[in-house]
PDB file of C-alpha atoms and ligand atoms in Angstrom:
ATOM      1  CA  MET A   1      41.065 120.170  66.748  1.00 49.00           C
ATOM      2  CA  THR A   2      44.531 119.531  68.141  1.00 51.00           C
ATOM      3  CA  THR A   3      46.209 122.014  70.634  1.00 57.00           C
ATOM      4  CA  GLU A   4      49.871 122.844  70.424  1.00 60.00           C
ATOM      5  CA  PRO A   5      52.076 121.932  73.612  1.00 54.00           C
ATOM      6  CA  LYS A   6      52.814 124.338  75.834  1.00 60.00           C
ATOM      7  CA  THR A   7      56.518 123.209  76.215  1.00 59.00           C
ATOM      8  CA  LYS A   8      58.901 121.983  73.673  1.00 62.00           C
ATOM      9  CA  THR A   9      60.697 118.748  74.842  1.00 59.00           C
ATOM     10  CA  PHE A  10      63.819 117.892  73.911  1.00 69.00           C
ATOM     11  CA  THR A  11      64.329 114.275  71.769  1.00 76.00           C
ATOM     12  CA  PRO A  12      68.105 112.653  72.541  1.00 84.00           C
ATOM     13  CA  ALA A  13      70.084 112.039  69.531  1.00 86.00           C
ATOM     14  CA  ARG A  14      71.186 108.568  68.356  1.00 90.00           C
ATOM     15  CA  PRO A  15      74.908 108.236  69.815  1.00 92.00           C
ATOM     16  CA  ILE A  16      77.371 108.647  67.412  1.00 92.00           C
ATOM     17  CA  TRP A  17      79.965 106.025  69.046  1.00 97.00           C
ATOM     18  CA  CYS A  18      81.601 103.160  66.943  1.00 98.00           C
ATOM     19  CA  ALA A  19      79.734  99.788  67.325  1.00 97.00           C
ATOM     20  CA  GLY A  20      81.017  98.379  70.427  1.00 97.00           C
ATOM     21  CA  CYS A  21      82.317 101.442  72.259  1.00 98.00           C
ATOM     22  CA  GLY A  22      81.969 100.855  76.008  1.00 98.00           C
ATOM     23  CA  ASP A  23      80.301 104.079  76.215  1.00 98.00           C
ATOM     24  CA  PHE A  24      76.797 102.540  75.234  1.00 98.00           C
ATOM     25  CA  ALA A  25      76.650 100.485  78.281  1.00 98.00           C
ATOM     26  CA  VAL A  26      77.094 103.378  80.586  1.00 98.00           C
ATOM     27  CA  ARG A  27      74.250 105.343  78.710  1.00 97.00           C
ATOM     28  CA  GLY A  28      71.863 102.208  79.029  1.00 97.00           C
ATOM     29  CA  VAL A  29      72.696 101.909  82.711  1.00 98.00           C
ATOM     30  CA  LEU A  30      72.152 105.246  83.568  1.00 97.00           C
ATOM     31  CA  GLU A  31      68.997 105.271  81.749  1.00 95.00           C
ATOM     32  CA  LYS A  32      67.700 102.273  83.852  1.00 97.00           C
ATOM     33  CA  SER A  33      69.198 103.723  87.272  1.00 97.00           C
ATOM     34  CA  LEU A  34      67.163 107.100  86.940  1.00 96.00           C
ATOM     35  CA  GLU A  35      64.269 104.963  85.958  1.00 95.00           C
ATOM     36  CA  ASN A  36      64.405 102.896  88.935  1.00 96.00           C
ATOM     37  CA  MET A  37      65.159 105.847  91.271  1.00 96.00           C
ATOM     38  CA  GLY A  38      61.698 107.604  89.731  1.00 95.00           C
ATOM     39  CA  ILE A  39      63.863 110.473  88.867  1.00 94.00           C
ATOM     40  CA  PRO A  40      61.773 112.481  86.425  1.00 91.00           C
ATOM     41  CA  PRO A  41      63.480 114.429  83.426  1.00 88.00           C
ATOM     42  CA  HIS A  42      62.672 117.833  84.200  1.00 88.00           C
ATOM     43  CA  LYS A  43      64.489 117.240  88.088  1.00 93.00           C
ATOM     44  CA  PHE A  44      67.624 115.765  86.169  1.00 94.00           C
ATOM     45  CA  MET A  45      70.237 117.806  84.780  1.00 96.00           C
ATOM     46  CA  PHE A  46      73.123 116.253  83.159  1.00 97.00           C
ATOM     47  CA  LEU A  47      76.253 118.016  82.266  1.00 98.00           C
ATOM     48  CA  ALA A  48      79.481 116.411  79.924  1.00 98.00           C
ATOM     49  CA  GLY A  49      82.903 117.409  79.321  1.00 98.00           C
ATOM     50  CA  ILE A  50      84.393 117.123  75.643  1.00 98.00           C
ATOM     51  CA  GLY A  51      85.427 113.798  74.227  1.00 98.00           C
ATOM     52  CA  CYS A  52      83.485 110.650  72.650  1.00 98.00           C
ATOM     53  CA  SER A  53      82.477 110.001  76.397  1.00 98.00           C
ATOM     54  CA  GLY A  54      81.222 113.725  76.583  1.00 97.00           C
ATOM     55  CA  THR A  55      78.553 113.316  73.887  1.00 96.00           C
ATOM     56  CA  ILE A  56      76.650 111.232  76.219  1.00 96.00           C
ATOM     57  CA  GLN A  57      74.529 113.845  77.665  1.00 93.00           C
ATOM     58  CA  ASN A  58      72.944 114.592  74.226  1.00 93.00           C
ATOM     59  CA  ASN A  59      71.532 111.022  74.411  1.00 93.00           C
ATOM     60  CA  ILE A  60      69.609 110.938  77.395  1.00 92.00           C
ATOM     61  CA  LYS A  61      65.976 112.960  77.695  1.00 88.00           C
ATOM     62  CA  CYS A  62      66.813 115.891  80.535  1.00 90.00           C
ATOM     63  CA  TYR A  63      68.187 119.248  80.839  1.00 90.00           C
ATOM     64  CA  GLY A  64      71.655 118.810  79.353  1.00 92.00           C
ATOM     65  CA  TYR A  65      74.860 121.316  79.090  1.00 95.00           C
ATOM     66  CA  HIS A  66      77.804 120.605  77.313  1.00 95.00           C
ATOM     67  CA  SER A  67      80.629 121.908  79.104  1.00 96.00           C
ATOM     68  CA  LEU A  68      84.091 123.360  78.052  1.00 97.00           C
ATOM     69  CA  HIS A  69      86.950 120.670  78.070  1.00 98.00           C
ATOM     70  CA  GLY A  70      87.744 119.869  81.516  1.00 98.00           C
ATOM     71  CA  ARG A  71      85.233 122.288  83.228  1.00 98.00           C
ATOM     72  CA  VAL A  72      82.180 119.917  83.925  1.00 98.00           C
ATOM     73  CA  LEU A  73      82.992 119.648  87.659  1.00 98.00           C
ATOM     74  CA  PRO A  74      82.738 123.551  88.465  1.00 98.00           C
ATOM     75  CA  THR A  75      79.664 124.025  85.913  1.00 98.00           C
ATOM     76  CA  SER A  76      77.957 121.054  87.490  1.00 98.00           C
ATOM     77  CA  ILE A  77      78.703 122.436  91.165  1.00 98.00           C
ATOM     78  CA  GLY A  78      77.423 125.605  90.022  1.00 98.00           C
ATOM     79  CA  ALA A  79      73.812 124.272  88.833  1.00 97.00           C
ATOM     80  CA  LYS A  80      73.732 122.113  92.099  1.00 98.00           C
ATOM     81  CA  LEU A  81      74.542 125.131  94.230  1.00 98.00           C
ATOM     82  CA  ALA A  82      71.856 127.276  92.319  1.00 97.00           C
ATOM     83  CA  ASN A  83      69.236 124.678  92.994  1.00 97.00           C
ATOM     84  CA  PRO A  84      69.942 121.674  95.600  1.00 97.00           C
ATOM     85  CA  ASP A  85      66.820 120.458  94.374  1.00 96.00           C
ATOM     86  CA  LEU A  86      68.034 119.102  91.226  1.00 97.00           C
ATOM     87  CA  THR A  87      69.803 115.584  90.726  1.00 97.00           C
ATOM     88  CA  VAL A  88      73.127 116.938  88.833  1.00 98.00           C
ATOM     89  CA  VAL A  89      75.243 114.231  87.370  1.00 98.00           C
ATOM     90  CA  ALA A  90      78.376 114.900  85.372  1.00 98.00           C
ATOM     91  CA  ALA A  91      80.354 112.898  82.993  1.00 98.00           C
ATOM     92  CA  GLY A  92      83.261 112.765  80.765  1.00 98.00           C
ATOM     93  CA  GLY A  93      86.183 110.921  80.044  1.00 98.00           C
ATOM     94  CA  ASP A  94      89.828 110.052  81.512  1.00 98.00           C
ATOM     95  CA  GLY A  95      91.349 113.072  79.605  1.00 98.00           C
ATOM     96  CA  ASP A  96      89.001 115.628  80.508  1.00 98.00           C
ATOM     97  CA  GLY A  97      88.688 114.543  84.120  1.00 98.00           C
ATOM     98  CA  PHE A  98      92.447 113.530  84.872  1.00 98.00           C
ATOM     99  CA  ALA A  99      94.372 115.859  82.685  1.00 98.00           C
ATOM    100  CA  ILE A 100      92.914 119.259  81.491  1.00 98.00           C
ATOM    101  CA  GLY A 101      90.342 118.986  84.361  1.00 98.00           C
ATOM    102  CA  ALA A 102      92.521 117.526  86.877  1.00 98.00           C
ATOM    103  CA  GLY A 103      92.636 120.428  89.326  1.00 98.00           C
ATOM    104  CA  HIS A 104      88.881 120.421  89.296  1.00 98.00           C
ATOM    105  CA  LEU A 105      88.524 116.784  90.437  1.00 98.00           C
ATOM    106  CA  VAL A 106      91.059 117.615  93.418  1.00 98.00           C
ATOM    107  CA  HIS A 107      88.828 120.648  94.681  1.00 98.00           C
ATOM    108  CA  THR A 108      85.784 118.462  94.174  1.00 98.00           C
ATOM    109  CA  PHE A 109      87.088 115.650  96.449  1.00 98.00           C
ATOM    110  CA  LYS A 110      87.979 118.442  98.802  1.00 98.00           C
ATOM    111  CA  SER A 111      84.445 120.098  98.895  1.00 98.00           C
ATOM    112  CA  ASN A 112      82.264 117.233  98.619  1.00 98.00           C
ATOM    113  CA  PRO A 113      79.077 118.723  96.629  1.00 98.00           C
ATOM    114  CA  SER A 114      76.424 116.323  96.169  1.00 98.00           C
ATOM    115  CA  ILE A 115      76.603 115.204  92.507  1.00 98.00           C
ATOM    116  CA  THR A 116      77.294 112.280  90.924  1.00 98.00           C
ATOM    117  CA  TYR A 117      80.635 112.267  88.611  1.00 99.00           C
ATOM    118  CA  ILE A 118      80.804 109.387  85.770  1.00 98.00           C
ATOM    119  CA  VAL A 119      84.142 109.088  84.281  1.00 99.00           C
ATOM    120  CA  MET A 120      84.672 106.901  81.214  1.00 98.00           C
ATOM    121  CA  ASN A 121      88.102 105.728  81.558  1.00 98.00           C
ATOM    122  CA  ASN A 122      89.424 104.213  78.276  1.00 98.00           C
ATOM    123  CA  SER A 123      92.814 105.083  78.695  1.00 98.00           C
ATOM    124  CA  ASN A 124      93.348 107.430  75.786  1.00 98.00           C
ATOM    125  CA  TYR A 125      91.895 110.244  73.981  1.00 98.00           C
ATOM    126  CA  GLY A 126      89.360 108.537  71.738  1.00 98.00           C
ATOM    127  CA  LEU A 127      87.956 111.604  70.179  1.00 98.00           C
ATOM    128  CA  THR A 128      91.151 113.033  68.875  1.00 98.00           C
ATOM    129  CA  LYS A 129      92.014 109.628  67.534  1.00 98.00           C
ATOM    130  CA  GLY A 130      93.827 107.845  70.425  1.00 98.00           C
ATOM    131  CA  GLN A 131      96.708 109.855  72.065  1.00 98.00           C
ATOM    132  CA  ALA A 132      97.988 108.848  75.477  1.00 98.00           C
ATOM    133  CA  SER A 133      95.940 110.048  78.380  1.00 98.00           C
ATOM    134  CA  PRO A 134      96.720 110.394  82.206  1.00 98.00           C
ATOM    135  CA  THR A 135      95.557 106.539  82.769  1.00 98.00           C
ATOM    136  CA  SER A 136      97.391 105.077  79.651  1.00 98.00           C
ATOM    137  CA  PRO A 137     100.277 102.476  80.656  1.00 98.00           C
ATOM    138  CA  THR A 138     103.619 102.792  80.266  1.00 98.00           C
ATOM    139  CA  GLY A 139     104.454 101.833  76.658  1.00 97.00           C
ATOM    140  CA  TYR A 140     100.960 102.759  75.058  1.00 98.00           C
ATOM    141  CA  ARG A 141     102.198 104.790  71.655  1.00 97.00           C
ATOM    142  CA  ASP A 142     105.572 105.214  73.467  1.00 96.00           C
ATOM    143  CA  ASN A 143     104.168 106.734  76.480  1.00 97.00           C
ATOM    144  CA  ALA A 144     107.205 107.260  78.960  1.00 97.00           C
ATOM    145  CA  GLU A 145     104.799 107.806  82.082  1.00 97.00           C
ATOM    146  CA  THR A 146     103.000 105.474  84.519  1.00 97.00           C
ATOM    147  CA  GLY A 147      99.257 105.508  84.625  1.00 97.00           C
ATOM    148  CA  MET A 148      97.508 107.178  87.423  1.00 98.00           C
ATOM    149  CA  ASP A 149      94.879 105.561  89.796  1.00 98.00           C
ATOM    150  CA  SER A 150      91.997 108.001  90.297  1.00 98.00           C
ATOM    151  CA  ILE A 151      90.593 105.675  93.022  1.00 98.00           C
ATOM    152  CA  LEU A 152      93.811 105.985  94.943  1.00 98.00           C
ATOM    153  CA  LEU A 153      93.701 109.884  94.309  1.00 98.00           C
ATOM    154  CA  GLY A 154      90.197 109.994  95.874  1.00 98.00           C
ATOM    155  CA  LEU A 155      91.337 107.748  98.846  1.00 98.00           C
ATOM    156  CA  SER A 156      94.050 110.341  99.925  1.00 98.00           C
ATOM    157  CA  PHE A 157      91.547 113.166 100.761  1.00 98.00           C
ATOM    158  CA  PRO A 158      89.953 112.700 104.115  1.00 98.00           C
ATOM    159  CA  SER A 159      86.783 114.605 102.675  1.00 98.00           C
ATOM    160  CA  THR A 160      85.773 111.944 100.276  1.00 98.00           C
ATOM    161  CA  THR A 161      82.550 110.205 100.729  1.00 98.00           C
ATOM    162  CA  PHE A 162      81.986 107.682  97.861  1.00 99.00           C
ATOM    163  CA  LEU A 163      84.544 106.222  95.355  1.00 99.00           C
ATOM    164  CA  ALA A 164      83.545 103.367  93.213  1.00 99.00           C
ATOM    165  CA  ARG A 165      84.883 101.872  89.869  1.00 98.00           C
ATOM    166  CA  GLY A 166      82.659  99.556  87.405  1.00 98.00           C
ATOM    167  CA  PHE A 167      83.496  97.713  84.047  1.00 98.00           C
ATOM    168  CA  SER A 168      80.978  98.399  81.034  1.00 98.00           C
ATOM    169  CA  GLY A 169      81.522  94.563  80.477  1.00 98.00           C
ATOM    170  CA  ASN A 170      79.505  93.952  83.982  1.00 98.00           C
ATOM    171  CA  ALA A 171      76.359  95.736  83.286  1.00 98.00           C
ATOM    172  CA  ALA A 172      74.682  94.228  86.222  1.00 98.00           C
ATOM    173  CA  GLN A 173      77.522  95.338  88.790  1.00 98.00           C
ATOM    174  CA  LEU A 174      77.751  98.748  87.143  1.00 98.00           C
ATOM    175  CA  GLU A 175      73.696  99.204  87.608  1.00 98.00           C
ATOM    176  CA  SER A 176      74.292  98.798  91.441  1.00 98.00           C
ATOM    177  CA  LEU A 177      76.962 100.895  91.630  1.00 98.00           C
ATOM    178  CA  MET A 178      75.113 104.097  89.649  1.00 98.00           C
ATOM    179  CA  MET A 179      71.906 103.448  91.722  1.00 98.00           C
ATOM    180  CA  ALA A 180      74.277 103.764  95.031  1.00 98.00           C
ATOM    181  CA  ALA A 181      75.911 106.719  93.741  1.00 98.00           C
ATOM    182  CA  LEU A 182      72.418 108.169  92.863  1.00 98.00           C
ATOM    183  CA  GLU A 183      71.238 107.578  96.253  1.00 98.00           C
ATOM    184  CA  HIS A 184      74.098 109.135  97.817  1.00 98.00           C
ATOM    185  CA  THR A 185      73.705 112.022  96.200  1.00 98.00           C
ATOM    186  CA  GLU A 186      69.787 112.213  96.433  1.00 98.00           C
ATOM    187  CA  ALA A 187      70.396 111.847 100.234  1.00 98.00           C
ATOM    188  CA  GLY A 188      72.618 114.893 100.240  1.00 98.00           C
ATOM    189  CA  ARG A 189      75.683 112.545 101.510  1.00 98.00           C
ATOM    190  CA  GLY A 190      78.351 114.582  98.975  1.00 98.00           C
ATOM    191  CA  PHE A 191      80.258 113.627  96.060  1.00 99.00           C
ATOM    192  CA  ALA A 192      79.619 110.384  94.313  1.00 99.00           C
ATOM    193  CA  PHE A 193      82.631 109.647  92.007  1.00 99.00           C
ATOM    194  CA  LEU A 194      82.190 106.603  89.862  1.00 99.00           C
ATOM    195  CA  GLU A 195      85.063 105.647  87.372  1.00 99.00           C
ATOM    196  CA  VAL A 196      83.813 103.081  84.518  1.00 99.00           C
ATOM    197  CA  LEU A 197      86.135 101.042  82.698  1.00 98.00           C
ATOM    198  CA  SER A 198      84.855 101.716  79.412  1.00 98.00           C
ATOM    199  CA  PRO A 199      86.994 100.451  76.617  1.00 98.00           C
ATOM    200  CA  CYS A 200      87.596 102.364  73.240  1.00 98.00           C
ATOM    201  CA  VAL A 201      87.455  99.646  70.557  1.00 98.00           C
ATOM    202  CA  THR A 202      88.744 101.712  67.680  1.00 98.00           C
ATOM    203  CA  TYR A 203      92.231 103.239  69.327  1.00 98.00           C
ATOM    204  CA  TYR A 204      92.851 100.970  72.351  1.00 98.00           C
ATOM    205  CA  ASP A 205      90.900  97.896  72.679  1.00 98.00           C
ATOM    206  CA  THR A 206      91.494  96.982  76.300  1.00 98.00           C
ATOM    207  CA  HIS A 207      88.228  94.798  76.352  1.00 98.00           C
ATOM    208  CA  ARG A 208      89.923  91.469  76.684  1.00 98.00           C
ATOM    209  CA  GLU A 209      92.680  92.741  79.036  1.00 98.00           C
ATOM    210  CA  TRP A 210      90.529  94.471  81.409  1.00 98.00           C
ATOM    211  CA  ARG A 211      87.708  91.674  81.385  1.00 98.00           C
ATOM    212  CA  ALA A 212      90.778  89.251  82.533  1.00 98.00           C
ATOM    213  CA  LYS A 213      92.079  91.666  85.284  1.00 98.00           C
ATOM    214  CA  VAL A 214      88.749  93.007  86.902  1.00 98.00           C
ATOM    215  CA  TYR A 215      88.601  92.019  90.617  1.00 98.00           C
ATOM    216  CA  ASN A 216      85.253  92.389  92.567  1.00 98.00           C
ATOM    217  CA  ILE A 217      86.369  93.710  95.787  1.00 98.00           C
ATOM    218  CA  ASN A 218      82.960  93.753  97.233  1.00 98.00           C
ATOM    219  CA  GLU A 219      82.991  89.821  96.880  1.00 98.00           C
ATOM    220  CA  GLU A 220      86.212  89.643  99.240  1.00 97.00           C
ATOM    221  CA  GLU A 221      85.721  88.267 102.801  1.00 97.00           C
ATOM    222  CA  GLY A 222      85.858  90.982 105.218  1.00 96.00           C
ATOM    223  CA  PHE A 223      86.362  93.603 102.804  1.00 98.00           C
ATOM    224  CA  ASP A 224      84.734  96.810 104.650  1.00 98.00           C
ATOM    225  CA  PRO A 225      84.486  99.917 102.190  1.00 98.00           C
ATOM    226  CA  THR A 226      84.159 102.246 105.303  1.00 98.00           C
ATOM    227  CA  ASP A 227      87.718 101.678 105.940  1.00 98.00           C
ATOM    228  CA  ARG A 228      89.771 104.171 104.171  1.00 98.00           C
ATOM    229  CA  ALA A 229      93.125 102.784 105.345  1.00 98.00           C
ATOM    230  CA  ASN A 230      92.514  99.377 104.407  1.00 98.00           C
ATOM    231  CA  ALA A 231      91.109 100.161 101.167  1.00 98.00           C
ATOM    232  CA  PHE A 232      94.172 102.041 100.106  1.00 98.00           C
ATOM    233  CA  LYS A 233      96.429  99.152 101.024  1.00 98.00           C
ATOM    234  CA  ARG A 234      93.866  96.704  99.298  1.00 98.00           C
ATOM    235  CA  VAL A 235      93.749  98.667  95.873  1.00 98.00           C
ATOM    236  CA  LEU A 236      97.744  98.894  96.174  1.00 98.00           C
ATOM    237  CA  GLU A 237      98.087  95.192  96.646  1.00 98.00           C
ATOM    238  CA  LEU A 238      96.055  94.292  93.862  1.00 98.00           C
ATOM    239  CA  LYS A 239      97.494  96.759  91.450  1.00 97.00           C
ATOM    240  CA  GLU A 240     100.888  95.067  92.233  1.00 97.00           C
ATOM    241  CA  GLU A 241      99.273  91.798  91.375  1.00 98.00           C
ATOM    242  CA  LYS A 242      98.187  93.463  87.963  1.00 97.00           C
ATOM    243  CA  ARG A 243      94.543  93.373  88.895  1.00 98.00           C
ATOM    244  CA  ILE A 244      91.979  96.137  88.639  1.00 98.00           C
ATOM    245  CA  PRO A 245      89.695  96.579  91.629  1.00 98.00           C
ATOM    246  CA  ILE A 246      86.194  97.327  90.891  1.00 98.00           C
ATOM    247  CA  GLY A 247      83.310  97.648  92.995  1.00 98.00           C
ATOM    248  CA  LEU A 248      82.354 100.078  95.491  1.00 98.00           C
ATOM    249  CA  ILE A 249      85.770 100.979  97.133  1.00 98.00           C
ATOM    250  CA  PHE A 250      85.017 103.711  99.896  1.00 98.00           C
ATOM    251  CA  LYS A 251      81.830 105.097 101.535  1.00 98.00           C
ATOM    252  CA  GLY A 252      82.315 107.836 104.259  1.00 98.00           C
ATOM    253  CA  GLU A 253      80.748 110.628 106.123  1.00 98.00           C
ATOM    254  CA  ASN A 254      81.231 114.606 105.608  1.00 98.00           C
ATOM    255  CA  THR A 255      79.131 117.429 105.385  1.00 98.00           C
ATOM    256  CA  ALA A 256      78.091 118.217 101.852  1.00 98.00           C
ATOM    257  CA  LEU A 257      79.259 121.408 100.240  1.00 98.00           C
ATOM    258  CA  GLU A 258      75.442 122.514  99.473  1.00 98.00           C
ATOM    259  CA  LYS A 259      74.534 122.201 103.115  1.00 97.00           C
ATOM    260  CA  LEU A 260      77.608 124.734 104.344  1.00 97.00           C
ATOM    261  CA  ILE A 261      76.668 127.240 101.662  1.00 95.00           C
ATOM    262  CA  VAL A 262      72.940 127.193 100.404  1.00 96.00           C
ATOM    263  CA  ASN A 263      70.700 128.869 102.873  1.00 94.00           C
ATOM    264  CA  GLU A 264      67.447 126.358 103.024  1.00 91.00           C
ATOM    265  CA  ASN A 265      65.312 129.189 104.190  1.00 94.00           C
ATOM    266  CA  GLU A 266      65.734 131.524 101.160  1.00 92.00           C
ATOM    267  CA  THR A 267      64.570 131.105  97.681  1.00 93.00           C
ATOM    268  CA  TYR A 268      67.485 129.124  95.780  1.00 94.00           C
ATOM    269  CA  PRO A 269      69.496 131.528  93.330  1.00 90.00           C
ATOM    270  CA  ALA A 270      68.038 129.669  90.313  1.00 92.00           C
ATOM    271  CA  LEU A 271      64.298 130.190  91.471  1.00 91.00           C
ATOM    272  CA  GLN A 272      64.630 133.845  92.341  1.00 88.00           C
ATOM    273  CA  GLU A 273      63.278 136.691  90.128  1.00 81.00           C
ATOM    274  CA  ILE A 274      66.150 138.048  87.789  1.00 77.00           C
ATOM    275  CA  GLY A 275      63.986 140.131  85.482  1.00 77.00           C
ATOM    276  CA  HIS A 276      64.392 143.827  86.040  1.00 74.00           C
ATOM    277  CA  THR A 277      61.206 144.491  86.976  1.00 78.00           C
ATOM    278  CA  GLY A 278      61.345 142.513  90.286  1.00 75.00           C
ATOM    279  CA  HIS A 279      64.663 144.681  91.295  1.00 80.00           C
ATOM    280  CA  ARG A 280      63.289 148.169  90.102  1.00 86.00           C
ATOM    281  CA  ALA A 281      62.526 149.592  93.225  1.00 87.00           C
ATOM    282  CA  GLU A 282      65.943 148.127  94.738  1.00 84.00           C
ATOM    283  CA  TYR A 283      67.756 149.558  91.653  1.00 86.00           C
ATOM    284  CA  ASP A 284      66.226 152.807  91.749  1.00 90.00           C
ATOM    285  CA  LYS A 285      67.066 153.222  95.707  1.00 93.00           C
ATOM    286  CA  PHE A 286      70.872 151.965  94.746  1.00 91.00           C
ATOM    287  CA  ILE A 287      71.399 154.530  91.930  1.00 93.00           C
ATOM    288  CA  LYS A 288      69.610 157.377  94.414  1.00 95.00           C
ATOM    289  CA  ALA A 289      72.250 156.795  97.055  1.00 96.00           C
ATOM    290  CA  TYR A 290      74.963 156.543  94.260  1.00 94.00           C
ATOM    291  CA  LEU A 291      74.225 159.817  92.688  1.00 95.00           C
ATOM    292  CA  GLY A 292      73.724 161.391  96.009  1.00 86.00           C
TER     293      GLY A 292
HETATM  294  C1  LIG B 301      90.674 123.371  75.706  1.00 74.54           C
HETATM  295  C2  LIG B 301      90.925 122.225  74.483  1.00 74.54           C
HETATM  296  N1  LIG B 301      91.748 121.651  74.441  1.00 74.54           N
HETATM  297  C3  LIG B 301      92.144 120.275  73.942  1.00 74.54           C
HETATM  298  C4  LIG B 301      90.712 119.979  73.317  1.00 74.54           C
HETATM  299  C5  LIG B 301      90.890 118.948  72.489  1.00 74.54           C
HETATM  300  N2  LIG B 301      90.329 117.585  72.570  1.00 74.54           N
HETATM  301  C6  LIG B 301      88.833 117.139  72.417  1.00 74.54           C
HETATM  302  S1  LIG B 301      88.223 115.992  73.161  1.00 74.54           S
HETATM  303  C7  LIG B 301      89.993 115.620  74.077  1.00 74.54           C
HETATM  304  C8  LIG B 301      90.507 114.623  75.019  1.00 74.54           C
HETATM  305  C9  LIG B 301      89.248 113.592  75.089  1.00 74.54           C
HETATM  306  O1  LIG B 301      89.525 112.381  76.013  1.00 74.54           O
HETATM  307  P1  LIG B 301      88.773 111.821  76.778  1.00 74.54           P
HETATM  308  O2  LIG B 301      88.253 113.096  77.657  1.00 74.54           O
HETATM  309  O3  LIG B 301      89.576 110.786  77.295  1.00 74.54           O
HETATM  310  O4  LIG B 301      87.759 111.527  76.055  1.00 74.54           O
HETATM  311  P2  LIG B 301      87.023 110.345  75.259  1.00 74.54           P
HETATM  312  O5  LIG B 301      86.895 110.936  73.893  1.00 74.54           O
HETATM  313  O6  LIG B 301      88.327 109.262  75.510  1.00 74.54           O
HETATM  314  O7  LIG B 301      86.075 109.666  75.846  1.00 74.54           O
HETATM  315  C10 LIG B 301      90.937 116.726  73.578  1.00 74.54           C
HETATM  316  C11 LIG B 301      92.214 116.598  74.065  1.00 74.54           C
HETATM  317  C12 LIG B 301      89.616 120.855  73.316  1.00 74.54           C
HETATM  318  N3  LIG B 301      88.354 120.453  72.573  1.00 74.54           N
HETATM  319  N4  LIG B 301      89.651 121.726  74.089  1.00 74.54           N
HETATM  320  S1  LIG B 302      86.546 106.077  69.093  1.00 74.54           S
HETATM  321 FE1  LIG B 302      86.751 105.163  70.828  1.00 74.54          FE
HETATM  322  S2  LIG B 302      86.131 106.328  72.435  1.00 74.54           S
HETATM  323 FE2  LIG B 302      85.410 107.274  70.554  1.00 74.54          FE
HETATM  324  S3  LIG B 302      83.437 106.384  70.214  1.00 74.54           S
HETATM  325 FE3  LIG B 302      84.836 105.094  69.065  1.00 74.54          FE
HETATM  326  S4  LIG B 302      85.341 103.391  70.540  1.00 74.54           S
HETATM  327 FE4  LIG B 302      84.310 104.987  71.720  1.00 74.54          FE
HETATM  328 MG1  LIG B 303      89.582 108.748  77.154  1.00 74.54          MG
END
């Protein structure tokens, strides 16, 4: 006789990305890194924003949450503060994170919660057919603005603790960066920001251009990722030389948000009894006091 399983498990969906999309590599590397780290699905919460990149959380076996466009960071911080024992990873695109969600990114750089944030940067809005994003260069589809650099933005906050950039075309390096990001958050050291250059082969195929321009800053003799001022200087210089620095660009120390906010001696909010029966006596006391 077969017994029914007591719990239902979620079967990941098949990706709906175009063949050749850089996001496939990001998914593969994340899955491998979670396995290497021994993080089981029931302790892993994966949240994503809206965009082609945002569908990534449908494709990994874990607890997943598809947030509103641009709101993946506050939602992920909420999950981490509700249960700091969870490994929380947020993901999304350059539009989601650097346009509509830019304000949240600024505040996450400031507050330093121990979550990993993966931004799949393809320098356009892939899902809505290729409009210019904050990282698109001048001239892309008549874009009159200058593209932003998220690593320089992150370096400008004294509170940041982990800033890295990978390339989907270099899976080995991306895996070491992903592992380093997860180790950073697992150790409760704060916010791990990982931008991944992830070309959109359908609307803006930058694969060859980016392959020719990427520069592994960690292979540079004497480069010290704990030196914020030098990291800022080198990223600016490399940009002027039309190179794109990749690697672990900055690593620092700062108290993580959950350590400042969550009381470790109390039951974490997500684990507290929320059914009305558990609070009936307090509720009755409150109503009695209110009615006099
Ligand atoms: C509030 C809101 N505004 C606009 C949209 C339309 N929209 C969906 S995805 C997207 C941009 C996606 O770009 P990006 O974050 O770079 O993801 P990609 O598809 O490139 O991976 C936009 C503008 C939306 N879904 N919700
Ligand atoms: S449209 Fe671009 S970003 Fe979206 S799945 Fe296709 S290649 Fe990837
Ligand atoms: Mg994009």
